[in-house]
Coordinates of C-alpha atoms in Angstrom, one line a residue:
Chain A
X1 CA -58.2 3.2 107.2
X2 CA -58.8 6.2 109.4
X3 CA -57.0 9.5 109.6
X4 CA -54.0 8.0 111.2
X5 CA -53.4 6.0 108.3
X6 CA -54.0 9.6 106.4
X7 CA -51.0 11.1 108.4
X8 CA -48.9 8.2 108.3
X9 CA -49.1 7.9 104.2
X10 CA -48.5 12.2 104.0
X11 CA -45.4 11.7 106.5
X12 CA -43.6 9.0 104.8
X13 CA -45.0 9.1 101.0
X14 CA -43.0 12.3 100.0
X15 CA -39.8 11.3 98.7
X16 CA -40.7 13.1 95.3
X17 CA -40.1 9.9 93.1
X18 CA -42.8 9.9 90.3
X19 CA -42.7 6.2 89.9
X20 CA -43.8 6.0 94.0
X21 CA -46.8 4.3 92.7
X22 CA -45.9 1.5 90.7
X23 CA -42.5 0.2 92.4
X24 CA -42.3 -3.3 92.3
X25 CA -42.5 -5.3 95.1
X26 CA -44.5 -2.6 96.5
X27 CA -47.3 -3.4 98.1
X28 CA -49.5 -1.3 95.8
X29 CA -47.9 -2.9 93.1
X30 CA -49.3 -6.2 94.5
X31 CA -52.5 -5.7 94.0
X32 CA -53.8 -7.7 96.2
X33 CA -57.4 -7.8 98.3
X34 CA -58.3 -4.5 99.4
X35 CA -60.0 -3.9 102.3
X36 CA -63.1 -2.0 101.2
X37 CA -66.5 -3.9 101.3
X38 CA -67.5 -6.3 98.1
X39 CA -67.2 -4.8 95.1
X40 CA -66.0 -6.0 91.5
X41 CA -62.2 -7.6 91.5
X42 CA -61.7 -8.3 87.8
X43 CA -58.5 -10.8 88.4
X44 CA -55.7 -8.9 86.6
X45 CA -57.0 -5.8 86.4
X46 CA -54.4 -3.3 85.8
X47 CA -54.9 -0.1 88.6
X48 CA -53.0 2.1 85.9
X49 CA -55.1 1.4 83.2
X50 CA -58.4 1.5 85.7
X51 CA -57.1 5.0 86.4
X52 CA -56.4 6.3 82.5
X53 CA -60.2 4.9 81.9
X54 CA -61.3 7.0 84.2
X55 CA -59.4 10.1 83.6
X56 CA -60.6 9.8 80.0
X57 CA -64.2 9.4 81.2
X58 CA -64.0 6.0 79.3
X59 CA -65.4 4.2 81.9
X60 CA -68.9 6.3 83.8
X61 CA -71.4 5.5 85.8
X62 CA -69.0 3.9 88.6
X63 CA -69.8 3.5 92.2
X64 CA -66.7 2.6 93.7
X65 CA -63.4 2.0 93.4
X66 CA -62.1 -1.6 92.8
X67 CA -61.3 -3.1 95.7
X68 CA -57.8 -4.5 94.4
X69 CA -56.9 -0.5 93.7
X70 CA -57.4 0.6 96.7
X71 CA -54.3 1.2 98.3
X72 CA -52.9 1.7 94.7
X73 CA -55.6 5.0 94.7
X74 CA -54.3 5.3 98.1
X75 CA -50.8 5.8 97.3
X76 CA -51.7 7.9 94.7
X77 CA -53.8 10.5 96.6
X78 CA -51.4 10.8 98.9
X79 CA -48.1 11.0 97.1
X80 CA -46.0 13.1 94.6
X81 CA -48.1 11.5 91.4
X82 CA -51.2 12.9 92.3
X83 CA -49.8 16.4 93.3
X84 CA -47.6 16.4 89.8
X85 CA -50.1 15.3 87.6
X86 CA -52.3 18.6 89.3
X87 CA -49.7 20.5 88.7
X88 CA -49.3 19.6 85.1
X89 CA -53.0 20.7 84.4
X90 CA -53.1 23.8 86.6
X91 CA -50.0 25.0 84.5
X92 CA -51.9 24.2 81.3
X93 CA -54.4 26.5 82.4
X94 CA -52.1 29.4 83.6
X95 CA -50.6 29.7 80.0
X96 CA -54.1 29.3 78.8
X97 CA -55.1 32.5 80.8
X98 CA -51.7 34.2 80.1
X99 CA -52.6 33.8 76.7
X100 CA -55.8 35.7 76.7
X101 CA -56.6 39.6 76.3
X102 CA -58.7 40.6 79.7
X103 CA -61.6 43.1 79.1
X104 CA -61.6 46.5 80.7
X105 CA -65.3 45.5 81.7
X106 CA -64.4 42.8 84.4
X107 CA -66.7 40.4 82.6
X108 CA -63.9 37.9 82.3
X109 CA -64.6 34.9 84.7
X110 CA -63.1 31.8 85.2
X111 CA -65.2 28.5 86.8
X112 CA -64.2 26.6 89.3
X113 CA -65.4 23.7 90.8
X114 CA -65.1 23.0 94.5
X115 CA -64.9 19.3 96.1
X116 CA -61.3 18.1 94.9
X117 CA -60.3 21.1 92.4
X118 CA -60.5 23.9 95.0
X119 CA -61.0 21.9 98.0
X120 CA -59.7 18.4 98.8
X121 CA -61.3 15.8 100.8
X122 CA -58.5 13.2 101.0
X123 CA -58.2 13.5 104.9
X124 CA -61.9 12.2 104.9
X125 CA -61.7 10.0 102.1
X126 CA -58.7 8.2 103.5
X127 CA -61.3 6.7 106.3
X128 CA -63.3 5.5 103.4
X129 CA -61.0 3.7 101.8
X130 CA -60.2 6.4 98.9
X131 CA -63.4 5.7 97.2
X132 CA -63.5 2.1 97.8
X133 CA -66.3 1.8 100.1
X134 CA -69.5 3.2 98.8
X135 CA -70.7 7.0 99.2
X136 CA -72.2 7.6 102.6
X137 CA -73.7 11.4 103.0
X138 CA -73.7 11.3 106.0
X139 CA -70.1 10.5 107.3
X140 CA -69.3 13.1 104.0
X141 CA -72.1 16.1 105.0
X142 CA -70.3 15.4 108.9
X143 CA -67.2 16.4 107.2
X144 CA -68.2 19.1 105.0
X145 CA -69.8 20.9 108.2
X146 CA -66.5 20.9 110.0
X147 CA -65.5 23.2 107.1
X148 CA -61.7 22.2 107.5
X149 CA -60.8 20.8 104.4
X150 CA -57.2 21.8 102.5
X151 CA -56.7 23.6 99.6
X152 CA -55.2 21.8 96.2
X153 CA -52.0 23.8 96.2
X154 CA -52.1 23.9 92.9
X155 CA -55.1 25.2 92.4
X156 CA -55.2 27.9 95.0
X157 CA -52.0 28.6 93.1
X158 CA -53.9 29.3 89.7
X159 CA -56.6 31.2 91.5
X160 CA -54.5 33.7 92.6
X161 CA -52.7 33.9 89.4
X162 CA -55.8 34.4 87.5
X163 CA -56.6 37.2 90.1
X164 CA -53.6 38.9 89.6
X165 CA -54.4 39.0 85.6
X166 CA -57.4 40.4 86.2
X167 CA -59.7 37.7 85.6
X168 CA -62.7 36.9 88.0
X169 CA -63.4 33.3 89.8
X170 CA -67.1 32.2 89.7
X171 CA -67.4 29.1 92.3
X172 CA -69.7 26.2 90.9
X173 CA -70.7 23.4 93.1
X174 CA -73.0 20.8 93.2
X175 CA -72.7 21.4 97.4
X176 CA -76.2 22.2 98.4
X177 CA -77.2 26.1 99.4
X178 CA -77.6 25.2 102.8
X179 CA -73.8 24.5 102.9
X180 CA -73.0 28.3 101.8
X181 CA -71.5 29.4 105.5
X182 CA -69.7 26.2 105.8
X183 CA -68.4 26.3 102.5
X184 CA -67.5 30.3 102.0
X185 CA -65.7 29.8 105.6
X186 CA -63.2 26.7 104.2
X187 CA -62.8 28.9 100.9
X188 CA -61.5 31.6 103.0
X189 CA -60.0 30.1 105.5
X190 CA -57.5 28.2 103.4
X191 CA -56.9 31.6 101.1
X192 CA -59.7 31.7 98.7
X193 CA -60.2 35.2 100.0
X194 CA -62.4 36.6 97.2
X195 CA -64.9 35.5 94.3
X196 CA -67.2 36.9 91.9
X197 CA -70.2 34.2 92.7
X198 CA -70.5 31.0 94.8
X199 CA -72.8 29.3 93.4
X200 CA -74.5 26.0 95.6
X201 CA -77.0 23.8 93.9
X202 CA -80.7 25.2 94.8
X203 CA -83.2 22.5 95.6
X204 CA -84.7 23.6 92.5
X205 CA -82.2 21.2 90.8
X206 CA -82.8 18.2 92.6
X207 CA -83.1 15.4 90.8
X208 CA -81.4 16.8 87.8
X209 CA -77.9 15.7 86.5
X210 CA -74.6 17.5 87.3
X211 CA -74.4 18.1 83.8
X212 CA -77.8 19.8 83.5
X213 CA -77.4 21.7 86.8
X214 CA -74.0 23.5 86.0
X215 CA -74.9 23.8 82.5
X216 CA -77.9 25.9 83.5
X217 CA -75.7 28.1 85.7
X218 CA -72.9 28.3 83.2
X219 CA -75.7 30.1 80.9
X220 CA -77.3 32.5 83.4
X221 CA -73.7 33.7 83.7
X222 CA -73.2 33.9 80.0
X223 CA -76.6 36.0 80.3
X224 CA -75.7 38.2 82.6
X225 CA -72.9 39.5 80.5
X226 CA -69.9 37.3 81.7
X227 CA -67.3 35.7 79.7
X228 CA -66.4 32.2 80.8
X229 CA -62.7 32.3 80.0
X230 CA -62.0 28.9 81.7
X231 CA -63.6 26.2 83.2
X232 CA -61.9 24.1 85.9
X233 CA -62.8 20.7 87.6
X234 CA -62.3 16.9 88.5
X235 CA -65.4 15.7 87.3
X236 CA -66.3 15.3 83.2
X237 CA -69.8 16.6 84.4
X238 CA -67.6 19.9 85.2
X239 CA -66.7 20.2 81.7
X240 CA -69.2 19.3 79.6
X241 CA -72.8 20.4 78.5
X242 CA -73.4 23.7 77.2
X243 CA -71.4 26.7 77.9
X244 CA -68.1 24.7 79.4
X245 CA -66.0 28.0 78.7
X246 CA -62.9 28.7 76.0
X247 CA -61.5 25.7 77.4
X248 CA -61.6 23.8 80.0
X249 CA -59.3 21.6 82.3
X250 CA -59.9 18.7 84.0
X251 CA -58.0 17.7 87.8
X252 CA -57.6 13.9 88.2
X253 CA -60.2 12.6 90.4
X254 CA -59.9 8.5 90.8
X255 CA -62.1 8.3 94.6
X256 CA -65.1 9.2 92.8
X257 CA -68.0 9.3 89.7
X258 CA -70.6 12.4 89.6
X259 CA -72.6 11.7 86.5
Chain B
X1 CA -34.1 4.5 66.7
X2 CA -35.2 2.1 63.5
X3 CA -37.4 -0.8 63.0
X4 CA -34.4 -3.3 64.2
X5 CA -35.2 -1.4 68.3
X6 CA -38.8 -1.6 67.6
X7 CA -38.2 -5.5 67.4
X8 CA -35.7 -5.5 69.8
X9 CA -38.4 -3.6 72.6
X10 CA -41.2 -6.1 71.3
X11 CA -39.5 -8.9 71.8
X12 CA -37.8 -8.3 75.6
X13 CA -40.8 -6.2 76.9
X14 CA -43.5 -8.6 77.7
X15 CA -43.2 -10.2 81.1
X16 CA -46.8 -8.8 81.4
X17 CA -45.3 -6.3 84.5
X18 CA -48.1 -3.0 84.8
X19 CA -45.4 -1.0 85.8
X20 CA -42.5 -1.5 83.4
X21 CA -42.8 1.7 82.0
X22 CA -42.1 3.3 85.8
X23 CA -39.7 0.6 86.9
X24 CA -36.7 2.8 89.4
X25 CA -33.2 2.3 88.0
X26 CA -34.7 2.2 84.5
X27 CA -33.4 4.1 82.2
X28 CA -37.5 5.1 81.2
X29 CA -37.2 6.8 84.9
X30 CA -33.9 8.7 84.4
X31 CA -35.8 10.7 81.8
X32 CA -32.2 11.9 80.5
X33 CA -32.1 13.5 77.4
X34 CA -33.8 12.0 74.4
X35 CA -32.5 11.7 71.1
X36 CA -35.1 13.7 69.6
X37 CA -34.3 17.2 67.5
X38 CA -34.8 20.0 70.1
X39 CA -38.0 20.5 71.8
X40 CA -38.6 22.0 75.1
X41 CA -36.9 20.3 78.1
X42 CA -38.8 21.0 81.1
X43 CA -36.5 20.0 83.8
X44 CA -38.6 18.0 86.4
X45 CA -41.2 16.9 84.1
X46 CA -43.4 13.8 85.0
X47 CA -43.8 12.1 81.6
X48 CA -46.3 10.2 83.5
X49 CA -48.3 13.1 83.7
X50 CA -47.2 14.7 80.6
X51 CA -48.9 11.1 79.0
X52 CA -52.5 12.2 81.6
X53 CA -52.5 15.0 80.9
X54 CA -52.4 14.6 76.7
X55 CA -54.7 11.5 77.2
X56 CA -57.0 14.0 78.9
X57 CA -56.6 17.0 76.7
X58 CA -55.6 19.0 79.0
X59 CA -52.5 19.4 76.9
X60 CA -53.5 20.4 73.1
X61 CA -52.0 21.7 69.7
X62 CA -48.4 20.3 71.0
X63 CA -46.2 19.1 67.6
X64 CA -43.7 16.6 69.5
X65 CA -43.2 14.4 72.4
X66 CA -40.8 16.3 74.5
X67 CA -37.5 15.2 74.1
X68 CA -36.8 13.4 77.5
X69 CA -40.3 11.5 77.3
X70 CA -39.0 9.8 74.0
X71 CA -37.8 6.7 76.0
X72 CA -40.6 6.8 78.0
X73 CA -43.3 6.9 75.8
X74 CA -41.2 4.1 73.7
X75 CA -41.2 1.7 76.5
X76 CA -45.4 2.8 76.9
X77 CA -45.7 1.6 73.2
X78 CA -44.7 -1.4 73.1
X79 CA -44.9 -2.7 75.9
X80 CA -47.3 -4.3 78.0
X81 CA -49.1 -0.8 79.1
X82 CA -50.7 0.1 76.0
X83 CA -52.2 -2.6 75.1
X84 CA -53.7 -3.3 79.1
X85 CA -55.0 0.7 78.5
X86 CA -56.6 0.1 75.1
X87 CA -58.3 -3.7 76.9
X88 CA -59.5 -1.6 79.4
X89 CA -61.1 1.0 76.8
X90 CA -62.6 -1.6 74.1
X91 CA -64.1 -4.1 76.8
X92 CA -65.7 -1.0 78.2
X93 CA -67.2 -0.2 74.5
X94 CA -67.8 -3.8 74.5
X95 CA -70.0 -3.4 77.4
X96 CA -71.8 -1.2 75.6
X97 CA -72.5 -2.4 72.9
X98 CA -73.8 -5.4 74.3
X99 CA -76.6 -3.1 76.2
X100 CA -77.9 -1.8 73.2
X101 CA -80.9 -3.8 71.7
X102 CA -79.8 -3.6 67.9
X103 CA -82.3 -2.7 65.4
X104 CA -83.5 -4.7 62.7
X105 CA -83.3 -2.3 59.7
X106 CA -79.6 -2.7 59.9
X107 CA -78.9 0.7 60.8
X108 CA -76.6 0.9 63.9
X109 CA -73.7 1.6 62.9
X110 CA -70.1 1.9 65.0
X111 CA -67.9 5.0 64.0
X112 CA -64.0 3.5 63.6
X113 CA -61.4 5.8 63.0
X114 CA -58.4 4.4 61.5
X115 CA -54.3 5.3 62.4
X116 CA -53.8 4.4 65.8
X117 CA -57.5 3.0 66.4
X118 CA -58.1 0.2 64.0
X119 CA -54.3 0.1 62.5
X120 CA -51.1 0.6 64.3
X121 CA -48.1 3.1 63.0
X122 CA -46.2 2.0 65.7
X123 CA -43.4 0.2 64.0
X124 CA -42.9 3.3 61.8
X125 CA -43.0 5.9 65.0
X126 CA -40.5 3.4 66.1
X127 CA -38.1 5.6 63.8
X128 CA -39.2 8.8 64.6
X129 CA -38.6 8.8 68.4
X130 CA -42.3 7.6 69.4
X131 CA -43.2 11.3 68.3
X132 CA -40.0 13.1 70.0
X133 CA -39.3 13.8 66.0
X134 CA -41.5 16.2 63.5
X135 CA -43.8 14.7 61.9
X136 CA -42.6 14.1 58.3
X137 CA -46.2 13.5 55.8
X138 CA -43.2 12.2 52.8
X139 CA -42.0 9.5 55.3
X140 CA -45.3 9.2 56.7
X141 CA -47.0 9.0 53.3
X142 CA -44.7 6.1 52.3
X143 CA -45.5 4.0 55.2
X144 CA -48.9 3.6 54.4
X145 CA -48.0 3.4 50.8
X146 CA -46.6 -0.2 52.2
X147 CA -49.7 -1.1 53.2
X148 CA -48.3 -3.1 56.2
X149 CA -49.5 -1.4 59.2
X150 CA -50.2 -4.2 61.9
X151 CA -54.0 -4.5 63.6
X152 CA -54.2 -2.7 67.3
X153 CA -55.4 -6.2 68.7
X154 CA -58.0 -5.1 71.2
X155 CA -60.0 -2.9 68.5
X156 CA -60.6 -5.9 66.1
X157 CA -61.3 -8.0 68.8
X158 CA -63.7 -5.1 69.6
X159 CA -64.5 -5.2 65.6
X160 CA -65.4 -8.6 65.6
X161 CA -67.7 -8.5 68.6
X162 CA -69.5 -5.6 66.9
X163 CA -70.4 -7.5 63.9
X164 CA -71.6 -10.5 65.6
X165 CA -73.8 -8.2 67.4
X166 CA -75.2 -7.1 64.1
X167 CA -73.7 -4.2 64.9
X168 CA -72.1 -2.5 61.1
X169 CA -68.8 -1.0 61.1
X170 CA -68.0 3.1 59.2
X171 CA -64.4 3.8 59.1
X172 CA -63.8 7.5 59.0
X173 CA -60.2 8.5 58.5
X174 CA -58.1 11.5 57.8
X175 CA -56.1 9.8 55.2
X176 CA -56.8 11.4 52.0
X177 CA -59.2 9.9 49.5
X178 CA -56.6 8.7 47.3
X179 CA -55.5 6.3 50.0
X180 CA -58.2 4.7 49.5
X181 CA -57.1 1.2 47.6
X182 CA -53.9 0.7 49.9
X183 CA -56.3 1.7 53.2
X184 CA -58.8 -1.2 52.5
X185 CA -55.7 -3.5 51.1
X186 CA -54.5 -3.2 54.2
X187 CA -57.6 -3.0 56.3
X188 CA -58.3 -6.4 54.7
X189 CA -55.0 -8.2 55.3
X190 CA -54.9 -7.9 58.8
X191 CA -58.6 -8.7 59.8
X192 CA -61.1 -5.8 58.8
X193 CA -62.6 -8.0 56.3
X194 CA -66.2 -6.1 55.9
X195 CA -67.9 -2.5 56.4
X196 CA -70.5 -0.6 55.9
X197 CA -68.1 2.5 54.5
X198 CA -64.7 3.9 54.4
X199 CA -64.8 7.1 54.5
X200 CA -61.8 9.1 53.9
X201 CA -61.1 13.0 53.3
X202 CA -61.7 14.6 50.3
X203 CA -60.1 17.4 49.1
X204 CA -63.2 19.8 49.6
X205 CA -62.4 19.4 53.5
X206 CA -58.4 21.0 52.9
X207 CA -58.4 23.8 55.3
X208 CA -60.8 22.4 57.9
X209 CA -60.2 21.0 61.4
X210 CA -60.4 17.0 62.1
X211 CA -63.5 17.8 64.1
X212 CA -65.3 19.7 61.3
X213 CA -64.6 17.5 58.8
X214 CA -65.4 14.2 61.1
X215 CA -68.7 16.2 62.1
X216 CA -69.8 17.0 58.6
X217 CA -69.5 13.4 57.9
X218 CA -70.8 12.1 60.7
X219 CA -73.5 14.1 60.2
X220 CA -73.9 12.9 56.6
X221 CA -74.6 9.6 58.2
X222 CA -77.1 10.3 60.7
X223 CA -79.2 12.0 58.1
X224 CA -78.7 9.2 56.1
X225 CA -81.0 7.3 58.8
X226 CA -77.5 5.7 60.6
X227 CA -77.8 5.2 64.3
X228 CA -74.6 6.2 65.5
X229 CA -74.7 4.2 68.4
X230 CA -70.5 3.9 69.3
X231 CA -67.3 5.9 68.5
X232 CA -63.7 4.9 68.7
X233 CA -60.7 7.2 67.9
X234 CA -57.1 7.9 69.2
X235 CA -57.8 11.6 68.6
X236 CA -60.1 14.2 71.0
X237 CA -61.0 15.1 67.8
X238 CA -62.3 12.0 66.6
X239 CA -65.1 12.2 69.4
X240 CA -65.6 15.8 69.9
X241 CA -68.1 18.1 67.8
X242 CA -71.8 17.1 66.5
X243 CA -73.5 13.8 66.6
X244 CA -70.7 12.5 68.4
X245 CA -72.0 8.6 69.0
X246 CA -74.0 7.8 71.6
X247 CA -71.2 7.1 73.6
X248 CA -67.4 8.0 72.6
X249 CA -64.4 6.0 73.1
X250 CA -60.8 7.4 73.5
X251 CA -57.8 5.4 72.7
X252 CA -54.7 5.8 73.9
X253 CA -52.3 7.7 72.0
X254 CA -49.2 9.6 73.2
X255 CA -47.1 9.6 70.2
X256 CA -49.1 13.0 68.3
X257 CA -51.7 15.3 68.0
X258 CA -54.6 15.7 66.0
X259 CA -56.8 19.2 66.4

């Protein structure tokens, strides 16, 4: 599926029913071979419940998506579902913030991830299937480089709540530091116009986990004074480890794993 | 809605459809208003992902379903979606269990929590909306006084598995201590024939969170030379704090809220 597909989906799948995903006699509903190259089709899998598992970092570790769920994932991406279930977080964390006392000190920062909680990647992962066909840096890096990527809605929403309460954004991503331009030019480009810290992985860190990585970075923050008031990403490896902030949130992410 | 629905739902909902809960023209999709007492009525909400977003917790320290997902999360319960999500969860644990290389000295043990995990409360949330109503401990309390709370299929399939794999089995419950003769009654008549312990909460733990008082315990155990080498709860809270597991497991459960 290539971009066309992309445009063709965002054009027609917008009719705002929640339930777009799982009407019956639906294609997606069908479940039927996917197009993606071989990967594991447990007969009778349930997409939904493949979904939940991996929301609820039940099931790690994953490579791609099933082929069977791919048009379900699809569907999903592109649709109302995806954007309301976004929405539903992002307003989680709004009252979260609202609920909090700022410092006069401007120490109060909030973490975001980049790569499908500030940025999204759908246009490019529609030509790859929505996660179905393995990762391939170098179609992705391509991508990245063109630095035109959308903005969640929803999250570009909460960022410039959280600015207007006062509260700082720190930008953590396990993009490499030779992607700083690229990246900082999407960011502002889309209206991310402003940040405490962008923080890209240094070399340093290669061969580390995610977890280890932002964990690392999450506590020379802490160190330097700052006070992680919330934590925002689509991966588990966002969220946990050591210093994941007050609380965190995590964005539905069902194209991909980072461990 | 009493017992005589609850039958009523088990017995039409079945045709194994994924999407039942979601089907258009169903009255689960009108998401009119529920018959619960009042509780906020956000117009436009998804109780799809309202259910994500608990499962996820990204939603916490809520009291009630909200009162136009009561239908919704009733059809969820018992009907074919629940148990496909909890299939998906336990064969996952399954998978991991079967990786492990058990020890000899008999110390690998597999954390169970109880209410909504091992047993169901299902038919008795039948009458309190699915959660749409307060939570009522007298009602509650005389429930499990009956002792007749039905297995959750897929975790003592899980159970069993477990034990073959010399694998041994800690239950560790928020039910009070002096549940204790009706919990294992009932434990017993519907499958959960053998453990290593049953722990349940003394009175020394009033006052502290699930997660302290599931830590402490779990803690207990580890320095008791237990390898805590799995961990399955309905709860966040059953998986979150110190010596979680080596890997956690979360169930689903949309009907209430544990902190």
């Amino acid at each position: 599926m290539g971009l066309l597909f992309f445009l063709f989906l965002a054009t027609t799948i917008s009719d705002g029913s929640p339930a777009k995903e799982t009407i019956p006699g639906d294609k997606v509903l069908l479940l039927g071979p996917g197009t993606g190259p071989g990967v594991d089709r447990a007969p009778g899998l349930s997409c939904l419940s493949w979904r939940l598992a991996v929301e609820t970092n039940n099931i790690i570790d994953w490579n791609t998506v099933p082929g069977q769920c791919e048009d379900y994932i699809g569907y999903y991406m592109l649709g109302q579902q995806y954007r309301k279930d976004s929405a539903m977080v992002t307003n989680q964390a709004l009252l979260h913030a609202q609920s909090l006392t700022v410092g006069r000190d401007g120490k109060d920062v909030w973490v975001f991830d980049i790569d499908e909680t500030s940025l999204s990647n759908s246009p490019y992962y529609a030509s790859q299937g929505f996660g179905a066909e393995p990762y391939d840096a170098t179609s992705f890096n391509k991508w990245v480089l063109e630095a035109k990527a959308p903005a969640l809605p929803e999250s570009l929403k909460l960022y410039q709540k959280l600015l207007s309460l006062g509260i700082k954004v720190v930008f953590l991503t396990g993009r490499p530091e030779d992607q700083r331009n690229v990246t900082s030019s999407n960011l502002r480009l889309v209206g991310y116009h402003t940040w405490e810290k962008l923080i890209l992985k240094q070399t340093s860190y290669s061969g580390e986990t995610a977890v280890a990585y932002k964990s690392s970075e999450r506590g020379k923050l802490v160190k330097s004074g700052y006070r992680i008031v919330g934590n925002i990403g689509d991966q588990w490896s966002d969220l946990l480890g050591t210093n994941p902030g007050n609380r965190t949130f995590k964005l539905p992410d069902p194209m991909y794993y980072i461990g």
